CSV table of C-alpha atoms and ligand atoms in Angstrom, one decimal:
chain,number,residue,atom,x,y,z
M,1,UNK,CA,14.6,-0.9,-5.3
M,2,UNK,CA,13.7,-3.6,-2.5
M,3,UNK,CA,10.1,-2.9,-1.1
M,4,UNK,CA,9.2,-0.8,1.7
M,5,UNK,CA,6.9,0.8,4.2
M,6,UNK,CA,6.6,4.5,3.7
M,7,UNK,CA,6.0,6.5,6.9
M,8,UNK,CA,3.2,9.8,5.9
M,9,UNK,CA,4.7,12.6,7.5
M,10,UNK,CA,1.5,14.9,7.4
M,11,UNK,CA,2.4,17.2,10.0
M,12,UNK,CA,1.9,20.8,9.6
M,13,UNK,CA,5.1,21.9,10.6
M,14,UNK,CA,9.2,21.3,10.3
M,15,UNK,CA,8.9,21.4,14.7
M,16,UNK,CA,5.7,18.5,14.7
M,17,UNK,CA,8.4,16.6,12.0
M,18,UNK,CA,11.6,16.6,13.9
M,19,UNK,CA,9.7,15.8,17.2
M,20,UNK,CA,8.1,12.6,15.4
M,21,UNK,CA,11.5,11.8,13.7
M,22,UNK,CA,13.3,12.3,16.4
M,23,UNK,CA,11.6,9.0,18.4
M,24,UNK,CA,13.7,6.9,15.7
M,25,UNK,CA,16.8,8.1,16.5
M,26,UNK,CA,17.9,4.8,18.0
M,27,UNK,CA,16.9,2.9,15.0
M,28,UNK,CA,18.5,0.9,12.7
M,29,UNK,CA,16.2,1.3,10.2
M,30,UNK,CA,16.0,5.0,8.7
M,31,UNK,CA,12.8,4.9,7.6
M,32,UNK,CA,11.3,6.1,4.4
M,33,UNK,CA,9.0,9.1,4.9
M,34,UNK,CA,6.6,10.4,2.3
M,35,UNK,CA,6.3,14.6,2.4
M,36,UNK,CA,3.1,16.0,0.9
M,37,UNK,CA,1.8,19.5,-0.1
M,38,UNK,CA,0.9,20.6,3.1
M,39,UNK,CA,4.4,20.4,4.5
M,40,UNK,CA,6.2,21.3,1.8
M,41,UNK,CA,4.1,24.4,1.1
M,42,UNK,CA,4.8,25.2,4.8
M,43,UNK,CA,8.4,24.8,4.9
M,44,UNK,CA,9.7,25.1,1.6
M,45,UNK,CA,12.8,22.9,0.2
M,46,UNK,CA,15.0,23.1,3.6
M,47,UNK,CA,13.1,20.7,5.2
M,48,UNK,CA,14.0,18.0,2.5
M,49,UNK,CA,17.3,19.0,2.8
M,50,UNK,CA,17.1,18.4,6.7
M,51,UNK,CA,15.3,15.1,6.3
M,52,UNK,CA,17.9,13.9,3.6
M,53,UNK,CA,20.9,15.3,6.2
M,54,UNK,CA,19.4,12.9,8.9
M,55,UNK,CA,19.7,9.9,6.4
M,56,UNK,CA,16.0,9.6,5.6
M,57,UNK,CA,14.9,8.2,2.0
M,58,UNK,CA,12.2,10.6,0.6
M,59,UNK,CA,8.8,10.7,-1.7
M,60,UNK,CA,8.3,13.8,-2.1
M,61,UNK,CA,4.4,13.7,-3.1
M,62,UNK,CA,3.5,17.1,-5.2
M,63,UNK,CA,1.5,15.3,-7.8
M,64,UNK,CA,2.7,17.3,-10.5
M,65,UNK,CA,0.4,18.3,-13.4
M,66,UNK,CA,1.0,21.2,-15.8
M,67,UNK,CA,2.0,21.7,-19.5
M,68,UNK,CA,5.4,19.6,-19.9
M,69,UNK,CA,7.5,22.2,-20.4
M,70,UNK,CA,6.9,23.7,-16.8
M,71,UNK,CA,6.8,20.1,-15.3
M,72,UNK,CA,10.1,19.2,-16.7
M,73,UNK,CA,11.6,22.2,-15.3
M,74,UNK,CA,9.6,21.8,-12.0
M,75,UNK,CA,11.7,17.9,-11.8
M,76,UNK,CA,15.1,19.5,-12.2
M,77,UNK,CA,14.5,21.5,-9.2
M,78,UNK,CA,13.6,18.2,-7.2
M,79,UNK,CA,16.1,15.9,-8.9
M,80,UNK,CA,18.5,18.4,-7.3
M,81,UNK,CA,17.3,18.3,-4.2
M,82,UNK,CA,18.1,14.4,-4.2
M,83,UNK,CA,14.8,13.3,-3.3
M,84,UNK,CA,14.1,9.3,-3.9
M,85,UNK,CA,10.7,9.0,-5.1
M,86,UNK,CA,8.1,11.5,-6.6
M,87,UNK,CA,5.1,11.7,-8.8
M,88,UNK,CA,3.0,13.7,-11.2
M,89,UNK,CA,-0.6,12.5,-12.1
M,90,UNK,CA,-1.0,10.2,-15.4
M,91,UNK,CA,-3.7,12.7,-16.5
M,92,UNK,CA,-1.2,15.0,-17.5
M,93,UNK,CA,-0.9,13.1,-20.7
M,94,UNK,CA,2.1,10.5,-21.5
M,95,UNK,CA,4.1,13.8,-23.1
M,96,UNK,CA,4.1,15.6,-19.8
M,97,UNK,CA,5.2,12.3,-17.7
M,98,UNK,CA,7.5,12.0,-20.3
M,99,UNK,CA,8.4,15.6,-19.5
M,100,UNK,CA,8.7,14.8,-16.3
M,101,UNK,CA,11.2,12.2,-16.4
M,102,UNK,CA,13.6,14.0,-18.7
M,103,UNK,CA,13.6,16.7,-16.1
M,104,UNK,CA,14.4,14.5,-13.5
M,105,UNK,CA,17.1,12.5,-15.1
M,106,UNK,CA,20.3,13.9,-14.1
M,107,UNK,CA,23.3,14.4,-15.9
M,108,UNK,CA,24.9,11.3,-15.0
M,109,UNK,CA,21.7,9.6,-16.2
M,110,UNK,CA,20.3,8.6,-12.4
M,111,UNK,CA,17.0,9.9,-11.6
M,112,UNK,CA,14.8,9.4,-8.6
M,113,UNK,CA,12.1,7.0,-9.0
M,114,UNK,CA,9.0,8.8,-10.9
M,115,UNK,CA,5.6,7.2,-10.2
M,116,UNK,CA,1.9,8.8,-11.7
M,117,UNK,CA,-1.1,9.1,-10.0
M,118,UNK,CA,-4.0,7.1,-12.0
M,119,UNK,CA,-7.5,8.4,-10.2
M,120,UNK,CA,-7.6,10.2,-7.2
M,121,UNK,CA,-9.0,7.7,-4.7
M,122,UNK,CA,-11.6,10.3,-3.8
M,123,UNK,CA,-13.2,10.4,-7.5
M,124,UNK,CA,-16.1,8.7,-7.6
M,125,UNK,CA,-17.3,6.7,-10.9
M,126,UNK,CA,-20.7,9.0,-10.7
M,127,UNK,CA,-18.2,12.1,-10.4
M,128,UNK,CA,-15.9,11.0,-13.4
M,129,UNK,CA,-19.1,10.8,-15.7
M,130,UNK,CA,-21.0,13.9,-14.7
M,131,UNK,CA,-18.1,16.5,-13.8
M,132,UNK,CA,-15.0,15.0,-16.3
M,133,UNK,CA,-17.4,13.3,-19.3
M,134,UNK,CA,-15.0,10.1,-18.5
M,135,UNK,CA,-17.7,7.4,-19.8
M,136,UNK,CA,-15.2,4.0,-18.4
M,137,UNK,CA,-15.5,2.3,-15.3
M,138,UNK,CA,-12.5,3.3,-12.6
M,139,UNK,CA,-10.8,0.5,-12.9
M,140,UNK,CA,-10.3,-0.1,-17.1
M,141,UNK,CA,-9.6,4.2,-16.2
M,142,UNK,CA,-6.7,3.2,-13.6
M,143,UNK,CA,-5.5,0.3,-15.9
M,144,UNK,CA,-5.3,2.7,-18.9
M,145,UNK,CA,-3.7,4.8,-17.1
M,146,UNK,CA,-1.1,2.7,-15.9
M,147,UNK,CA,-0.4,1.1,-19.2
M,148,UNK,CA,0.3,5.0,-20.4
M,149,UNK,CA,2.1,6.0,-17.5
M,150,UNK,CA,4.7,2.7,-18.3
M,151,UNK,CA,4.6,3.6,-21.9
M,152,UNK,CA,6.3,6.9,-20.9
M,153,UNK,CA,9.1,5.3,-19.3
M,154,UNK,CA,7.9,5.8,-15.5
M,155,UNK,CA,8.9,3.4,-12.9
M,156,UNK,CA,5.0,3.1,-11.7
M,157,UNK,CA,1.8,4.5,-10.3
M,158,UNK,CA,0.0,5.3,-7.2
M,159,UNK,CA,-3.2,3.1,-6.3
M,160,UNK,CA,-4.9,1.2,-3.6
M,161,UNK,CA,-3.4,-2.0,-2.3
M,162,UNK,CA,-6.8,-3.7,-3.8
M,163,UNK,CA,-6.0,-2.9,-7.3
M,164,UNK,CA,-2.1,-3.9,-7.2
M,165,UNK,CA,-2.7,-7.2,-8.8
M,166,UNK,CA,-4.7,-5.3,-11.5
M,167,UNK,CA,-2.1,-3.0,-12.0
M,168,UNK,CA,0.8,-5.8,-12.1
M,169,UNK,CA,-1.2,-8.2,-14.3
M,170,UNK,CA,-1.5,-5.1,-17.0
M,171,UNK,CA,2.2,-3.6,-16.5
M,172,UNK,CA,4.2,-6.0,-15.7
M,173,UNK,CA,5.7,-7.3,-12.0
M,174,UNK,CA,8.6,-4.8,-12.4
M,175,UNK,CA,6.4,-1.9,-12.6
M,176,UNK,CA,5.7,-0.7,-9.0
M,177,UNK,CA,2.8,0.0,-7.4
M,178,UNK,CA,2.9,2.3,-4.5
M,179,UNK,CA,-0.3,2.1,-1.9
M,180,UNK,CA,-1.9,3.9,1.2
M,181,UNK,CA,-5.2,2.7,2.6
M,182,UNK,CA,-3.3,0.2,4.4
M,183,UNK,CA,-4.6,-0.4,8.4
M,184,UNK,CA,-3.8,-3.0,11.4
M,185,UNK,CA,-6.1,-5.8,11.2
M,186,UNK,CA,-7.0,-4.5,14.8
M,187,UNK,CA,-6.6,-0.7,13.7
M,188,UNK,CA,-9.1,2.0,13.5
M,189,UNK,CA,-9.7,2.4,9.8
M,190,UNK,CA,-10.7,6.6,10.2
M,191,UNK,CA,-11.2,7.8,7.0
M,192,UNK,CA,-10.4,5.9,4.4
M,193,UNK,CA,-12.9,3.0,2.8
M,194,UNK,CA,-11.1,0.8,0.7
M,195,UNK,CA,-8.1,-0.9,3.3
M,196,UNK,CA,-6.2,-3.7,3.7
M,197,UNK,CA,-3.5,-5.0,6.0
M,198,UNK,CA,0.4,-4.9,5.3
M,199,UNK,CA,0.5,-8.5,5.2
M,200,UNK,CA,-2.3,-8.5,2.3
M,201,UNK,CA,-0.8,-5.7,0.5
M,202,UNK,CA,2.4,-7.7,0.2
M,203,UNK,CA,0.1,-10.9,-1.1
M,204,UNK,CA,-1.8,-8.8,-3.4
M,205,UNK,CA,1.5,-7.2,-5.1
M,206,UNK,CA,2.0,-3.5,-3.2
M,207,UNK,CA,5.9,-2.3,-4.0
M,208,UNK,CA,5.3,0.3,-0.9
M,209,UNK,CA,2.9,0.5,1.1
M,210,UNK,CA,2.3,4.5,2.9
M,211,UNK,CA,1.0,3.9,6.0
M,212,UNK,CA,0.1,7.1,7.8
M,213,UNK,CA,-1.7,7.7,11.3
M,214,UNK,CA,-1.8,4.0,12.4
M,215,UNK,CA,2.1,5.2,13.1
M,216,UNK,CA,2.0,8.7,13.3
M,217,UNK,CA,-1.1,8.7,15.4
M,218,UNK,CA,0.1,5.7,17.7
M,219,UNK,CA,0.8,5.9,21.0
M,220,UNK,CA,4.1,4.2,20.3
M,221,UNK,CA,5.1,5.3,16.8
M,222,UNK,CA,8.5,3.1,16.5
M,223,UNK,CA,6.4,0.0,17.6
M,224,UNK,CA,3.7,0.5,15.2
M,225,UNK,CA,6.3,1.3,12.6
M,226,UNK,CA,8.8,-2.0,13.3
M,227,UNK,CA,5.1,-4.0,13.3
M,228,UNK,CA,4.2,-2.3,9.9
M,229,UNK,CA,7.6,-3.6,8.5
M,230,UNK,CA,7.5,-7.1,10.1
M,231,UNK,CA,4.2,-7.8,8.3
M,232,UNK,CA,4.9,-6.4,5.2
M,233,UNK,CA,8.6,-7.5,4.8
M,234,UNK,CA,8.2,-10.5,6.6
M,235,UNK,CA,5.7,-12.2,3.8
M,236,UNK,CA,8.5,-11.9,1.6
M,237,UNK,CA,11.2,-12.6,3.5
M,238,UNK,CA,9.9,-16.0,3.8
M,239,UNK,CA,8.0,-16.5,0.8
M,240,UNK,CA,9.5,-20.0,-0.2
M,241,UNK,CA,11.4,-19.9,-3.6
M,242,UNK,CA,9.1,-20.9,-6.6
M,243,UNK,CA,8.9,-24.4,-6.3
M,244,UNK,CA,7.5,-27.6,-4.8
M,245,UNK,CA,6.4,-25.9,-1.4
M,246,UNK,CA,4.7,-22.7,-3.2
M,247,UNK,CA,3.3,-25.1,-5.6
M,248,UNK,CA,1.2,-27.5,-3.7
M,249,UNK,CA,0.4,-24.6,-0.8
M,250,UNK,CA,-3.7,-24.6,-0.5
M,251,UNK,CA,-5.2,-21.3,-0.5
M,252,UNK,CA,-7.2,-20.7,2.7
M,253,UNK,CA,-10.5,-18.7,2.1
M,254,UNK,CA,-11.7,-16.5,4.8
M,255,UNK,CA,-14.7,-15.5,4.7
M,256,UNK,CA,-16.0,-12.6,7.2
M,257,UNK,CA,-18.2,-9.0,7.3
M,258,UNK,CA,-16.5,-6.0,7.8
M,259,UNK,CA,-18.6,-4.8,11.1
M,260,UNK,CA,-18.1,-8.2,12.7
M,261,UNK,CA,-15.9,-8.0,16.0
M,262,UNK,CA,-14.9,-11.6,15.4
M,263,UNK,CA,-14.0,-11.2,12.3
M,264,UNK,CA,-11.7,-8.0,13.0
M,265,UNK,CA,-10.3,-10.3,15.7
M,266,UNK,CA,-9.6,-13.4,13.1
M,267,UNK,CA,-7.7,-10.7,11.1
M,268,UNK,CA,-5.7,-10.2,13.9
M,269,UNK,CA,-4.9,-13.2,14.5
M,270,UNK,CA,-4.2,-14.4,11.3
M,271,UNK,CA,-1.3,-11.4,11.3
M,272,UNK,CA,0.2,-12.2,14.4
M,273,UNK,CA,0.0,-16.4,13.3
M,274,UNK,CA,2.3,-14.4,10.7
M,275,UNK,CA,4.8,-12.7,12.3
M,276,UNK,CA,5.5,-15.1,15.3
M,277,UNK,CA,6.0,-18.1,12.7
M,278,UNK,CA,7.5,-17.1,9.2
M,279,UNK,CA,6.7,-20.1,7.2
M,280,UNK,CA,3.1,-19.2,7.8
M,281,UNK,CA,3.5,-15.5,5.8
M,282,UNK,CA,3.9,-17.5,2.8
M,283,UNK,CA,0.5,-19.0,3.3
M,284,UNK,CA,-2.2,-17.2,0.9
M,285,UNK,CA,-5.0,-16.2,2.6
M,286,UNK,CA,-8.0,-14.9,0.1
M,287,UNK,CA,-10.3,-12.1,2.5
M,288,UNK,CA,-13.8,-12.3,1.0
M,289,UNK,CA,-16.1,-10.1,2.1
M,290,UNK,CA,-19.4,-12.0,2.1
M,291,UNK,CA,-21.8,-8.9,1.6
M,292,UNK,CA,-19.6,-7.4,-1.1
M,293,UNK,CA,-19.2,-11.0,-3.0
M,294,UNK,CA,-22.7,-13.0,-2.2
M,295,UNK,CA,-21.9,-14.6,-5.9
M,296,UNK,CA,-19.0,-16.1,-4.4
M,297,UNK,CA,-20.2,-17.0,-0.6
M,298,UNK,CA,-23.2,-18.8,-1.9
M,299,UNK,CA,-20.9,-21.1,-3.5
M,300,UNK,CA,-19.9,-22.5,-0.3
M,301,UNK,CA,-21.6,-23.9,2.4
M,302,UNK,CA,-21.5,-22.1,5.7
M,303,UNK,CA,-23.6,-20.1,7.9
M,304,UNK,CA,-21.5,-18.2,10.4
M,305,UNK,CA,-18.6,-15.7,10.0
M,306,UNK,CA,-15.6,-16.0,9.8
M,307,UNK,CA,-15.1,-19.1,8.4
M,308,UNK,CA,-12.5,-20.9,6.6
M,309,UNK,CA,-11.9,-23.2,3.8
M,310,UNK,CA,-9.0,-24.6,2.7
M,311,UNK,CA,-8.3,-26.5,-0.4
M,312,UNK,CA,-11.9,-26.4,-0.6
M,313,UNK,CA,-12.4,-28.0,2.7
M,314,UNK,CA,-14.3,-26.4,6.0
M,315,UNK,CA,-11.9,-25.8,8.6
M,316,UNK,CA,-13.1,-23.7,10.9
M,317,UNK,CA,-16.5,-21.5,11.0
M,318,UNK,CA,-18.1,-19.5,13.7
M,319,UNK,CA,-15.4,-17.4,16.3
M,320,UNK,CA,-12.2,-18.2,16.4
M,321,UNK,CA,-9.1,-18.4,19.0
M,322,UNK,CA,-5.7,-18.0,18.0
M,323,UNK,CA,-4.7,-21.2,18.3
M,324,UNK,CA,-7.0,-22.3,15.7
M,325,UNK,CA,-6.4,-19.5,13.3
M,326,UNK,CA,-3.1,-21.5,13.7
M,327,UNK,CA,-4.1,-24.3,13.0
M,328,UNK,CA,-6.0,-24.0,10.1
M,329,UNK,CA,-3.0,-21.5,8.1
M,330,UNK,CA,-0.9,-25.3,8.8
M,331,UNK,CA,-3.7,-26.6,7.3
M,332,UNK,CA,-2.5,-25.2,3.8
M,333,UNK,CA,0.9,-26.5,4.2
M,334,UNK,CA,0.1,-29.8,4.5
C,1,C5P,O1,-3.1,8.3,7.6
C,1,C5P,P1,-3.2,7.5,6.4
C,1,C5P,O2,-2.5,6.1,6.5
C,1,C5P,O3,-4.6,7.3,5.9
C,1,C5P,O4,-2.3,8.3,5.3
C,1,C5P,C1,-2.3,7.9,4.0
C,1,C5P,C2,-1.5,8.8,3.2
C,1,C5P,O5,-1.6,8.5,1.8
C,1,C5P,C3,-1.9,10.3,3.3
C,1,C5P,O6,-0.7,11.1,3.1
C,1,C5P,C4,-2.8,10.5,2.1
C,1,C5P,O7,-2.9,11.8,1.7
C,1,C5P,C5,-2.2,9.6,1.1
C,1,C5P,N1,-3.1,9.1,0.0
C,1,C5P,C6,-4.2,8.4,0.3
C,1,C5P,N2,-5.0,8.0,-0.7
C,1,C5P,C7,-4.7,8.2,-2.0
C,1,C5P,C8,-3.6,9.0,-2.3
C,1,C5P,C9,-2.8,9.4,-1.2
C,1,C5P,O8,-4.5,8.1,1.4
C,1,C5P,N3,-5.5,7.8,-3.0
């Protein structure tokens, strides 16, 4: 399946849904919608029905986890109500996800896509020790995970866009990883900590990104939506074939604090270098956060963020306009 964004449709109500839907209506692009508990608890199974009716793809995100034979019989249900994506959590054991997929699989052998939630983002390290007894760190937790949920035949897992290039390097770049905590460079981030943009959850490896309120809550949803796509599609639309371009590409290293206004601003720019010039989405750019990575900032010689190196090199350091965030992206194509 080609990637995608995935439009959270956490509204409380089949009425707050169709309203939101219906602003897409001229659109093209159908877009992929992601249901969760809440809504589904409300309205039951006819609003997936409706959704699919209007031409909608769907994830329908119940985050199964029982004993496998009542989680097999739990994915008929949901296989028959032709949803596209849905998910259990890897905890369950690989016998239940492999539960899980035999329930799904139809009789003519199609299935939706089945994807396992490794840790809940909202588990905390401190948490897995004290309350579960888990003694690992989250990360070799979500890799193990992962390795278990593709050892039972599922098509991927659930993570943040930060540890998609983790999960890839352990499962393999067919295995998909499917990520919320995604913002606007130029976005409030609300609740959630660990973010990226949708341009830098393409780089980093994210299958689907599930973007929720910086659409749903956005003052022009079908804007913010078409943006979402442009800079998450458009990195791979016009990522050049492997070859000599991709191959002598510099990687630019920007280097910036999370509270800094220029910084945010820099972030911005660097998307919108992206989208108004497509050879430029192909250019890596590696975010380094200098408070979370002081082992890495002290290696290079700057005072002032943001600043950028490329190939090693100074470009730019101190604020920046957009005309030299330009610049210095060209900087790594030369
Ligand atoms: O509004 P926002 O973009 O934060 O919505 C993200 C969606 O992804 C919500 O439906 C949220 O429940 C879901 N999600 C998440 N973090 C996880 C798992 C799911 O934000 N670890």
């Amino acid at each position: 399946m080609n990637r995608d964004v995935i439009i959270a449709c956490d509204f409380k109500s089949a009425e707050d849904t169709f309203a939101f839907l219906d602003l897409f209506r001229g659109e093209e692009r159908k877009p992929f919608l992601k249901i969760g508990m809440e809504l589904y608890y409300a309205e039951g199974p006819s609003i997936v029905r409706e959704i699919k009716r209007r031409g909608h793809r769907i994830f329908l995100d119940l985050k199964l986890h029982d004993i496998p034979n009542t989680v097999k019989k739990a994915m008929a249900v949901l296989s028959r109500l032709d949803v596209d994506m849905c998910n259990v959590h890897a905890a369950g054991t690989i016998e239940m996800m492999k539960a899980a997929r035999e329930g799904l699989t139809r009789e003519d052998g199609t299935r939706p896509l089945l994807i396992a939630v490794t840790q809940l983002t909202s588990t905390s390290e401190e948490r897995m020790r004290r309350e579960l007894l888990i003694g690992a760190s989250i990360d070799e937790t979500i890799v193990k995970y992962a390795r278990n949920t593709k050892e039972a035949g599922l098509d991927g897992v659930v993570c943040s866009p930060l540890e998609a290039g983790m999960v890839h390097e352990a499962c393999g770049a067919e295995f998909l990883t499917v990520t919320p905590g995604v913002r606007f460079a130029d976005g409030d981030v609300a609740d959630q900590v660990r973010v990226t943009t949708p341009a830098r959850a393409r780089e980093i490896g994210s299958d689907f990104i599930v973007v929720g309120r910086p659409i749903t809550a956005a003052s022009d949803p079908v804007a913010a939506y078409r943006r979402c796509v442009a800079e998450f599609l458009g990195a791979s639309r016009s990522r050049p074939p492997a070859g000599k371009i991709a191959f002598h590409m510099k990687t630019v290293k920007f280097f910036y604090q999370r509270n800094c206004p220029f910084c945010r601003k820099a972030m911005r720019y660097i998307d919108e270098a992206r989208a108004a010039h497509p050879e430029l989405a192909a250019v890596t750019v590696e975010p380094i956060e200098e408070t979370d990575e002081p082992e890495v900032a002290d290696r290079f010689d700057y005072y002032y963020v943001p600043t950028f190196f490329v190939g090693g090199v100074k470009a730019h350091e101190g604020g920046i306009l957009p005309d030299e965030v330009e610049r210095v992206l060209r900087m790594a194509l030369e």
